[in-house]
Structures are given as C-alpha cells and as structure tokens.
C-alpha cells in the first residue's frame, strides 16, 4: 500500500518508502516550466489558484522555488520569496516543496562566502523539504556547505550530476562523480541526473542509469530533463525502465517546447509497460490543468518568439531555461538575425574550446555571452567578460576535462598571461562577511529594522532586494493581482472597471477615474472596492531624456570608443561606476561594470584621458548603443 511522503517526514523514512515502492514517483517542476517556457513570469496568483488541486495530485514534490526564481520573485513578481512559500504551504499541507540550488552560487550567479551560504540554507530549509544541489563544473567541493546544512536541517538531500554529451562524458566519469559525492554525504541521499539541455537518446540515458544502479544498487535516482528536442518522454521512460525512482514533468496545460514534458503523457506511456505512478490522483491533475488552460492566454507575450521543438539543441546545447531568454535578448538587442550563426556555429565552437563542460548556470551564461560577443563584434576572446576570466583562472573550480588553449589565454589576458595565471589562478578562499554590518546597510537603505529572512534576501541580491522593499512599502501586496491585470497590454483608460479574485478567493473591483496633471506629478482617481483611492505618480524624468536611445552597430560602437565615447555593447544594468568626473584614466583602466544575461562585463577605458561625462548611475538599465562615459583624450607631449 502506498505511503505518501508528507512534509516533515524524516528522510530515513521517506527514503525507505522510495526504495520499497514498486512504482515510480513524480516531481512537478512548475518552477522550471515557468523559467523555460514563460521567461520566469508565472505569477504567484496562478500558483495559489491551483494549489489545492496540486496538493491533491499526490506528487513526490513540487519544485516551486530556487534557481533564478528567488531573484525574479523580487525583481519581476514583487513578492517576498519567503512569504510566497508560507502562503503556498497554507494551501498545500501535504506536498513536499523542492528547490534548485547552485551550490556555492546558491540562488545567485557568483560564489558567496560560506557564512552566507549556511545562513541562507538554514532559513530556506524551514520551508523547503527537498534540496537539489548542483555545480556547473560538477565540482563536488563547491556543494559541501549546502550538503552539510541540508543534512543538519533534517531535509532530503539531492546532490546532482549535471549531464551532457561528448567523448568526455562517459558512464565511468559519472559513476566516479557519484562515488565522490557519496564519500562525503553517505548513501542516504537521492541522486539527481540533471539533463538541463535535454541531450542524449533514451538509450544513452538508460545506459547511464543502469551504470549507476549497477555500481550502487540501493541508490535512489531522480531523472530531470527538458523536452527541447521533443524526446524527453522517451528518455524518462528509459530512465524508469533502467531503475530511476523519481522523474520530473509538469502540468500539460502549460508545457511548451523548452521545459519539462507533460506529466499525464508520461504516466500513460509508462502504464502501458506496467510502471505505475505512485500516489498520483489523475482527477486532481486534470482539474489543475482545466484551471490552467483558462489562464495561459494571459502569459502569451512571454512565450518564445519561436514555436516548435528544436532538435538542434544537440549541437548548441543551450539549456531550456536559457532558450526563451536568449531569444528575448536577441530581439531587444536587434541581433535576432544573427541567432542561426550564434547557435549553430559560434556557440558549439566556444563550448568545445572552453573544455566541453556543462551548459548550466552560470556556465551557460558564460558560453552564451562569449558566443554573442564574438558574433556581433567579429573579434574572438578579445573582449572577455570578468566571468569568463574567472572561469579561465579556475576561480569557479578546476576544468573537469581540459583547459582552453594557450592561444585563448593569450588573447584573453595578454602577453603576460602565464604570469597572470601563475599568480592569480585557482579558487580564492572567500572570507566570511560581517553579517551584522550587512544588516546595518540594509536597515539604513530601507529606513527600518529587518528580520533574518529579509537579511538573507539582501545577502543574495542587495540592490534588487532594497528596490523590492521600497516598492512594497509604496504599493503594498501587488501579488494579489491576477496575470490578466498584471500583464494587460495598453494599460487602462478612464471608465474601465476591473474585477478579480485574489489568492484567498476574495473578490475585488477597481474603477479607473479621470487623471489630472499637476506641476510635478499626475494623479489618477481610482475607486477600489467602493473606496476612493487617489494614485499619485511623478512625471517622466527629463534628465533621463539626455541619454539618447540610438541604434548603433558594434562597429560604430567600437569606432566611437577609440575616440573616447564609451557606449553599451549589450543591453544590461550598470552595477557599479568605478570613476568620477575629472578622474585621469589610462587605457584598460576599469570604468564601470555592466551586468548582462547574469554576467558581469567590465567596461574599460579605450584611451588615456580624463573623464568628462558620466551618463549613467548604479542600478540604471541601458540598451545597446547608450552612452555610458565620455573621455577627453590626453594631450600628447
């Protein structure tokens, strides 16, 4: 008889149930589906709306947080990630919550100090039951602090083997990695196979699972894949037949092309071969999807510009989570026409040249931004991002198979590259940060005291956490709004009446009245639930109009840079300006840092000169071609 594994079930009991069961279990990867097929825009309102049905569906777990979602909760969905988990738990008392954690990168994109890692896991472990932990280089030491804190919290530890293809990616390699993990964790774990790009054939996945089970018969294997090529159902079936005990899939009403496959199809396919999905209530699954079908049109603007499966993923290996965002970046950056060259020519070449490691965060962003830079500029490795430099200096960990060639090192670091590698290579020990000092910084920024959860969010994403708290202070709990209102294009006009139901089932009405323009602001008169609520907002800041939105080619940007006019090569956000007006700078001096596609790009001086104008500030978004800094060349002697 099936025993459902409930939240707070001790791992030893849950693992025993998994080992003794005759069937397989399903994780609903709602978070991954949102990231892969809807650019991470599925709102809390939608998850709350189907929470009761999902709770009845009988999943092993619901992957609902982690990865980029913690950042996007703050940045795009305007909800505290901890509050989101608390609200979901109220509606889903019988389902384990699962997260995806990037080892020492946690829920961010760069290594964090160990004390930040530990405090973050401690706080999220109060809500999260299953911890899938990976490292993009499969470097096990990078995952140890998370391993230890998950075990200490009494939660389910799921160390991960990131999977890819190529001559280096043998069964012996992965079996060796599994042994390395279990030498640290012991055997009471779940081992995940993370096929983030949806690579390999069903036969290849079958051989891998069989090799792991042959070496470790009692090992519980959880297979995760993406359906980019349309073949992940076949890989799932092969994995279960070979001995995998848990698989990932998603609600069919929301599945697309780049994320997980539809779970009901998986259930039906495996049932034909006598493999039963443990505990799955298909009536609840169907009811969930009946609700989701009605809401999907509200998210249409976030679906990929390109429809259809992509078998060429076996060539470019771009993961599902990056497919939609890469096309979005190409559209905004006006290089959509370059995508065939990037995906089919440059990206595979860069992947091989940099050692054929795993194209998953942050490695996937390093590969992608490098390939984009090469294609748009026509120069290979000459404008390396700081993250690429850190990778080549092995600050993320050692290359798993081979290092890039000497020629690439010379191009990236210059003629003195050997000395740079000798003196600066290998992972630097990140010193603990002063947690209380960071608390003081946060409280000073938001003008109030903070709790431990708010501090943890700040330690992950300082700038965006502060902006979120300021937004919530001014506008309240906007996550009560459904996607039909949140994402309505064209806005609202006077006389519009909007009715909606919030996550508690309470009905609301908003009536839009007239707007009046005052000297410095605009006031719109609203009637919310029959109460008048004037809404005041500032006029457009005329100062921002000085930054002209011009469309320049990469060649034009490079030519202007030679004359001291530094413009953005990519759309992104200015994270730090390192100089001030009238500073004297030399060629190659660091001017500012720009974050694009989660990667840090150092903007260096192209000449010897004096800073005459700084056109941007910290935290400002820029588009390709925007003016950043204007330099006045030094007079020659």
Coordinates of C-alpha atoms in Angstrom, one line a residue, residues 44 48 51 79-92 97 127 477 479 503-504:
X44 CA 2.2 33.7 -7.5
X48 CA -2.1 29.9 -5.5
X51 CA -2.5 25.0 -5.1
X79 CA 6.7 39.2 -3.7
X80 CA 9.0 38.1 -0.9
X81 CA 10.1 34.6 -1.7
X82 CA 9.6 33.5 1.9
X83 CA 6.1 34.9 2.0
X84 CA 5.3 33.1 -1.2
X85 CA 6.4 29.8 0.4
X86 CA 4.4 30.5 3.5
X87 CA 1.2 31.2 1.5
X88 CA 1.7 28.1 -0.6
X89 CA 2.2 25.9 2.5
X90 CA -1.1 27.0 3.9
X91 CA -2.8 25.7 0.7
X92 CA -0.5 22.7 0.3
X97 CA 8.4 21.6 -1.6
X127 CA 10.1 25.8 4.1
X477 CA 1.0 43.5 -1.8
X479 CA 0.9 39.9 -6.0
X503 CA -5.5 34.2 -3.8
X504 CA -7.8 33.9 -0.8

